[in-house]
Tab-separated table of C-alpha atoms in Angstrom:
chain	number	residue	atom	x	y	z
H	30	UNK	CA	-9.270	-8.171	-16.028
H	31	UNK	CA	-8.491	-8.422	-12.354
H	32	UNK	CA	-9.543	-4.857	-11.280
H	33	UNK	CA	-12.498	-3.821	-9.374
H	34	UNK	CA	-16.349	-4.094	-10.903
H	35	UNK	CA	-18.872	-2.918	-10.256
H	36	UNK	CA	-22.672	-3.983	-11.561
H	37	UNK	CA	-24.849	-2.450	-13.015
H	38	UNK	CA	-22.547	0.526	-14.532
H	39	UNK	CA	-26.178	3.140	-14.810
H	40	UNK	CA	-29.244	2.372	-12.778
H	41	UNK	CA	-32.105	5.035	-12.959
H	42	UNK	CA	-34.844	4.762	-10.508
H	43	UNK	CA	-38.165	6.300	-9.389
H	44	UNK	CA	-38.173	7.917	-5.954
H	45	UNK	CA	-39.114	5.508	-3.657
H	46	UNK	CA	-37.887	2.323	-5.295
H	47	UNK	CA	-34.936	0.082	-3.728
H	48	UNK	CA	-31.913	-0.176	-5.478
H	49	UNK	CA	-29.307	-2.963	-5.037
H	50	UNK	CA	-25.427	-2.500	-6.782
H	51	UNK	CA	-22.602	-4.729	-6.389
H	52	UNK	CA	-18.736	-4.860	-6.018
H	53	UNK	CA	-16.391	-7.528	-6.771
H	54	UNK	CA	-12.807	-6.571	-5.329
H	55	UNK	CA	-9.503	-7.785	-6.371
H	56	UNK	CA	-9.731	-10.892	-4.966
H	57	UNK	CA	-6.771	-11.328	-2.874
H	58	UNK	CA	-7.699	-7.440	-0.990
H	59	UNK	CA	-9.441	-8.588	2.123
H	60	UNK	CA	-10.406	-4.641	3.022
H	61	UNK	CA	-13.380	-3.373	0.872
H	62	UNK	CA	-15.205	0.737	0.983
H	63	UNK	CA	-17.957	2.282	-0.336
H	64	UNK	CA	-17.467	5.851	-0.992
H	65	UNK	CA	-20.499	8.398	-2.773
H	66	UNK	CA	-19.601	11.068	-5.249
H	67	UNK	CA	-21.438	13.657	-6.263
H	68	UNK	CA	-21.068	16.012	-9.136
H	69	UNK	CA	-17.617	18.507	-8.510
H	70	UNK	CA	-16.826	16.589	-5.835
H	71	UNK	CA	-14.331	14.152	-4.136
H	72	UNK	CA	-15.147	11.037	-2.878
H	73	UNK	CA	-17.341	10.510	0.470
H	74	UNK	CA	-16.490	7.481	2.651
H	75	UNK	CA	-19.701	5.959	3.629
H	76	UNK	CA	-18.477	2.292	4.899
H	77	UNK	CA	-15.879	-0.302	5.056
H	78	UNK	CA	-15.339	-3.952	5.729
H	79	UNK	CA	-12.162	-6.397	6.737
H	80	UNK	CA	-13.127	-9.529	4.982
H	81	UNK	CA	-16.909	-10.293	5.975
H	82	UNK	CA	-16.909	-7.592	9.240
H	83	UNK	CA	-18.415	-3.973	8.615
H	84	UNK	CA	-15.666	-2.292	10.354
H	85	UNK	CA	-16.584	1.473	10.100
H	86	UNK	CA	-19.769	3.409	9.030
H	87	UNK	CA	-19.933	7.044	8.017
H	88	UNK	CA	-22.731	9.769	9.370
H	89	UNK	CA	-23.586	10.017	5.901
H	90	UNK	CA	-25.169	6.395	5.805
H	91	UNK	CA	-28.537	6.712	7.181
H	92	UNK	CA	-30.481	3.913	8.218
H	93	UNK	CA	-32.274	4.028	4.266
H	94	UNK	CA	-28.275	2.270	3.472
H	95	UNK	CA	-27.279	-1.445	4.150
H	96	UNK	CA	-24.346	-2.856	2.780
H	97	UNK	CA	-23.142	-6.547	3.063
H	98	UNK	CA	-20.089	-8.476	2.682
H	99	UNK	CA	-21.583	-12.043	3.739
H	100	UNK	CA	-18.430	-14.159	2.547
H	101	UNK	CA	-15.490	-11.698	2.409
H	102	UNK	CA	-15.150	-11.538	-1.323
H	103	UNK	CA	-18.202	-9.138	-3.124
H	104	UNK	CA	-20.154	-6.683	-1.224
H	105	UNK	CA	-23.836	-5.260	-1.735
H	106	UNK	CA	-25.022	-1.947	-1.371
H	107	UNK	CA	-29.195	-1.353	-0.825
H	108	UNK	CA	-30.386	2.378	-1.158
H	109	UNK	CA	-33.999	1.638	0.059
H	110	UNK	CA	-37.051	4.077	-0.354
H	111	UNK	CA	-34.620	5.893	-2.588
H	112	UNK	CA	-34.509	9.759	-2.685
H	113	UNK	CA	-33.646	12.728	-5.248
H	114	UNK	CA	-30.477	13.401	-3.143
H	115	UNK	CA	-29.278	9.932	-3.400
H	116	UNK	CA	-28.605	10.369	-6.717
H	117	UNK	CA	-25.015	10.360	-7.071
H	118	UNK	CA	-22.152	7.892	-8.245
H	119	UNK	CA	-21.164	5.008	-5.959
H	120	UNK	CA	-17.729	4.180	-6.031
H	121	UNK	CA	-16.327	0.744	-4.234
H	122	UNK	CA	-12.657	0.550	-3.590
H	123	UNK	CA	-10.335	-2.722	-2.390
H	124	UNK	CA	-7.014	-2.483	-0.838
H	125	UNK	CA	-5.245	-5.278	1.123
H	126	UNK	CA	-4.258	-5.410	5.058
H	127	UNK	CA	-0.852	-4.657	5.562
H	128	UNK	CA	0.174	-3.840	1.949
H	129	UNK	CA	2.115	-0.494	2.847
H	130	UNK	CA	-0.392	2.713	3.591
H	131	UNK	CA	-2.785	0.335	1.736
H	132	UNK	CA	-3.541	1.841	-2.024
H	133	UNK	CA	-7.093	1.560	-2.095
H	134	UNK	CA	-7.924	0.168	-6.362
H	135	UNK	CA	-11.316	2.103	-7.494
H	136	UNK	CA	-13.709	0.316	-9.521
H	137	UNK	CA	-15.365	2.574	-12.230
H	138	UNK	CA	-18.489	3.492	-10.209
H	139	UNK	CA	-22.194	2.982	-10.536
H	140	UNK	CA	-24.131	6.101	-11.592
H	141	UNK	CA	-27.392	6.570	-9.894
H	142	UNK	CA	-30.352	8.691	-10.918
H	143	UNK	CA	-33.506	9.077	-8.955
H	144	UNK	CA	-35.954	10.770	-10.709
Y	23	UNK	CA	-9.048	16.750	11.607
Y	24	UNK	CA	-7.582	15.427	8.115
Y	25	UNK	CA	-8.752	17.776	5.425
Y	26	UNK	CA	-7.379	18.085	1.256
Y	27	UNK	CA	-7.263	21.480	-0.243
Y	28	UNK	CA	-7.204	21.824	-3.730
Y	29	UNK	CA	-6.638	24.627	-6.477
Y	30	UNK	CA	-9.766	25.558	-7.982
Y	31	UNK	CA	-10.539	24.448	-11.688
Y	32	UNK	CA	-10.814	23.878	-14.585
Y	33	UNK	CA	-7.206	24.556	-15.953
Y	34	UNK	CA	-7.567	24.991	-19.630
Y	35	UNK	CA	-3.921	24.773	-21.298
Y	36	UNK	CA	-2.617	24.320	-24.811
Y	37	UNK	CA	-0.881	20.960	-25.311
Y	38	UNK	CA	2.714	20.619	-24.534
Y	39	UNK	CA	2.287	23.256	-21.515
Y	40	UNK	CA	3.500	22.478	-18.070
Y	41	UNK	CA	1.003	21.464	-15.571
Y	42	UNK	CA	0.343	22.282	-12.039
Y	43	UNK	CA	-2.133	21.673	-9.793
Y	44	UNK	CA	-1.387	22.604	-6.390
Y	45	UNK	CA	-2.377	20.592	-3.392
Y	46	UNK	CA	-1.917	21.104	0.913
Y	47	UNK	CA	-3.164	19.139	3.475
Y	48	UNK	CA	-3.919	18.965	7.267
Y	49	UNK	CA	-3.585	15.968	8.907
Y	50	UNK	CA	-3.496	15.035	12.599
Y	51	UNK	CA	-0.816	12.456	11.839
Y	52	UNK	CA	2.108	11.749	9.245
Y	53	UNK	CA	0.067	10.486	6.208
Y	54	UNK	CA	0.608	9.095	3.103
Y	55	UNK	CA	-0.497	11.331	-0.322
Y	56	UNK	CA	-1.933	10.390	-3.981
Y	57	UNK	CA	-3.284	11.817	-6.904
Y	58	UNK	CA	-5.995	10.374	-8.561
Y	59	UNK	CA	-7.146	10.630	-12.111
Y	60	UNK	CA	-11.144	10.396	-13.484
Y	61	UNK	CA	-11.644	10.271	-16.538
Y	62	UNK	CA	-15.320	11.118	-17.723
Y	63	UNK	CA	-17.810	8.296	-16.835
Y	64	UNK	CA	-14.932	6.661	-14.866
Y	65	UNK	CA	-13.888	5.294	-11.384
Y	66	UNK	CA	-10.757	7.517	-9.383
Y	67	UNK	CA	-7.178	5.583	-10.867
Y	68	UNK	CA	-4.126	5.630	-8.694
Y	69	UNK	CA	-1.485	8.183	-10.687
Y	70	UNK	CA	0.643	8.250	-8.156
Y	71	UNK	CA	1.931	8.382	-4.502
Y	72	UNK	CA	4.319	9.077	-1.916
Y	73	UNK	CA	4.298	8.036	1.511
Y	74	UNK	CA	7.286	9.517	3.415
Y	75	UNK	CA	8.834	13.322	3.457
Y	76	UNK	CA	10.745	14.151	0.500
Y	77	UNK	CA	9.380	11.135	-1.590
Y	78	UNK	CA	8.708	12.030	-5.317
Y	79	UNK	CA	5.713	9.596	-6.802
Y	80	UNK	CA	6.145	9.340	-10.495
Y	81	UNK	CA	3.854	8.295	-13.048
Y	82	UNK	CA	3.030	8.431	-16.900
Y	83	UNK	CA	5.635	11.906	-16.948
Y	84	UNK	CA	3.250	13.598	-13.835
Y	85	UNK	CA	5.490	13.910	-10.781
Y	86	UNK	CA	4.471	14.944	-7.144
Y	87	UNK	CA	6.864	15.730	-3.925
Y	88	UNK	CA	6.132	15.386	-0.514
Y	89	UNK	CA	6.696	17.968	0.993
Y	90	UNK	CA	6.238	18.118	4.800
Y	91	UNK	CA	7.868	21.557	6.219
Y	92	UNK	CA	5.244	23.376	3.747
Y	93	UNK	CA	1.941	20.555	4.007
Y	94	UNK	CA	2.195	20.518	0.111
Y	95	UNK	CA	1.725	17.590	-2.567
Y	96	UNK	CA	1.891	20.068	-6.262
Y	97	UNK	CA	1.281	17.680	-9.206
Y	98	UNK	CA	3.323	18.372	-12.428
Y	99	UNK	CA	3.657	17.533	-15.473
Y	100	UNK	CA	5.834	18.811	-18.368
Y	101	UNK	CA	4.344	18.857	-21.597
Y	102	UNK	CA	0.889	17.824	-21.498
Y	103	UNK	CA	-1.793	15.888	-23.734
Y	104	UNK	CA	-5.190	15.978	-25.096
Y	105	UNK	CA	-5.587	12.799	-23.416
Y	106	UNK	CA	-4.644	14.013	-20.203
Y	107	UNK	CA	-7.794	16.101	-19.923
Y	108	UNK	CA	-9.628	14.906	-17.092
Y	109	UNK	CA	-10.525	15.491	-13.391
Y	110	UNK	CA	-7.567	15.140	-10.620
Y	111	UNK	CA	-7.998	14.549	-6.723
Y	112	UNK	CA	-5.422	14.711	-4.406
Y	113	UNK	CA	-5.935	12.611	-1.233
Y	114	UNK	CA	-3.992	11.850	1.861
Y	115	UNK	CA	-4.629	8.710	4.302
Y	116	UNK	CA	-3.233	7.833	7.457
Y	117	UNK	CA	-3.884	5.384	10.385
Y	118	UNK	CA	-6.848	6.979	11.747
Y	119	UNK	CA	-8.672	4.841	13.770
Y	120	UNK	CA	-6.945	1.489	12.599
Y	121	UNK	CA	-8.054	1.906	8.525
Y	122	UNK	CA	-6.475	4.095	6.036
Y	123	UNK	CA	-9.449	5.376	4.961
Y	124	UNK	CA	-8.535	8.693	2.942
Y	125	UNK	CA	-9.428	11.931	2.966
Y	126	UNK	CA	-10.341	13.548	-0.716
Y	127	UNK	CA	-9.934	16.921	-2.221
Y	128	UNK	CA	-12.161	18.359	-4.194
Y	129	UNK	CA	-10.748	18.277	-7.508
Y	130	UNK	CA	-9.506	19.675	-10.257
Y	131	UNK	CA	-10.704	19.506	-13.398
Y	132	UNK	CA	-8.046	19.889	-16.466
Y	133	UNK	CA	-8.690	20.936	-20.443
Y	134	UNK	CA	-5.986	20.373	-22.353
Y	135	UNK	CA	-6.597	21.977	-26.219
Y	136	UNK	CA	-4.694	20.597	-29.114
């Protein structure tokens, strides 16, 4: 399967805990977002990256959010000191520079619950 | 600003009805559209797209066309399935700030009974 993954699929937390998820892109997509969803919803863009650069971060990524892309290819994304209202799913997406209007690929999401 | 506005679900049909969901947009320059499909307990999948006036995207018998002079991007279908029941977003992106980062509806979510 060369799609997007994501790891782990389900994480449920206690409020206050850090939480770490990952994303592996298609590997020759160089561009790589993080987008939240939450229930009835459309995606949220929260951040992107052009190979190992964070390009672009949203309002909605407070300083509790870090995401990494150290060597261009997978990407992190910590939710420290987590919250109720950061439970939601987490969606990564890959597209490739210059491809035309760039079709962003969706991997199938990592569901987070707080409790 | 860019913004999606979608019709309000669910749509419950009977199988083999025609579909659609409508779609307009705003957008400050001359995106690109898509619809998305999520499937329970799933990431968004491309269905299709379009990325020019008048283009029709095409995909697994759904059809969508661009259609500029009215802001619209309706997504139809002919005769639908069970196993089309799911939720659909339609989404426009353009060159905003150097990324095509897109711009979601809300969604629509479809029942389709046997």
């Amino acid at each position: 399967d060369t799609g997007v993954s994501q790891d782990p699929r389900h994480k449920i937390t206690k409020r206050g805990q850090n939480v770490t998820f990952r994303c592996d892109p298609i590997s020759e997509h160089n561009r790589l977002y993080w987008y939240r969803q939450t229930l009835g919803q459309g995606p949220e863009f929260l951040t992107y990256f052009q190979n190992e650069a964070q390009l672009e971060k949203s309002r909605l990524l407070s300083d509790r959010f870090s995401a990494e892309r150290p060597k261009g290819s997978f990407s992190t994304l910590e939710i420290q000191r987590t919250e109720q209202g950061d439970s939601a799913m987490y969606l990564c997406a890959s597209s490739r520079e210059g491809q035309p209007q760039e079709t962003q690929y969706f991997g199938p999401g990592t569901r987070l619950l707080v409790l | 600003g860019n913004s999606v506005t979608q019709m309000e679900g669910p749509v419950t049909l009977s199988e083999e009805a025609f579909l659609t969901i409508n779609c307009t947009y705003t957008a400050t320059g001359y995106p690109s559209l898509f619809w998305y499909v999520q499937y329970p307990g799933e990431g968004l999948q491309l269905l299709l797209k379009a990325t020019k006036a008048d283009d029709k995207g095409s995909n697994k018998g759904f059809e969508a066309t661009y259609r500029k002079e009215t802001t619209s991007f309706h997504l139809e279908k002919g005769s639908v399935q069970v196993s089309d029941s799911a939720v659909y977003f339609c989404a426009l992106s353009d060159l905003s700030g150097g990324s095509y980062i897109p711009t979601f509806g809300r969604g629509t979510s479809l029942i389709v009974h046997p």
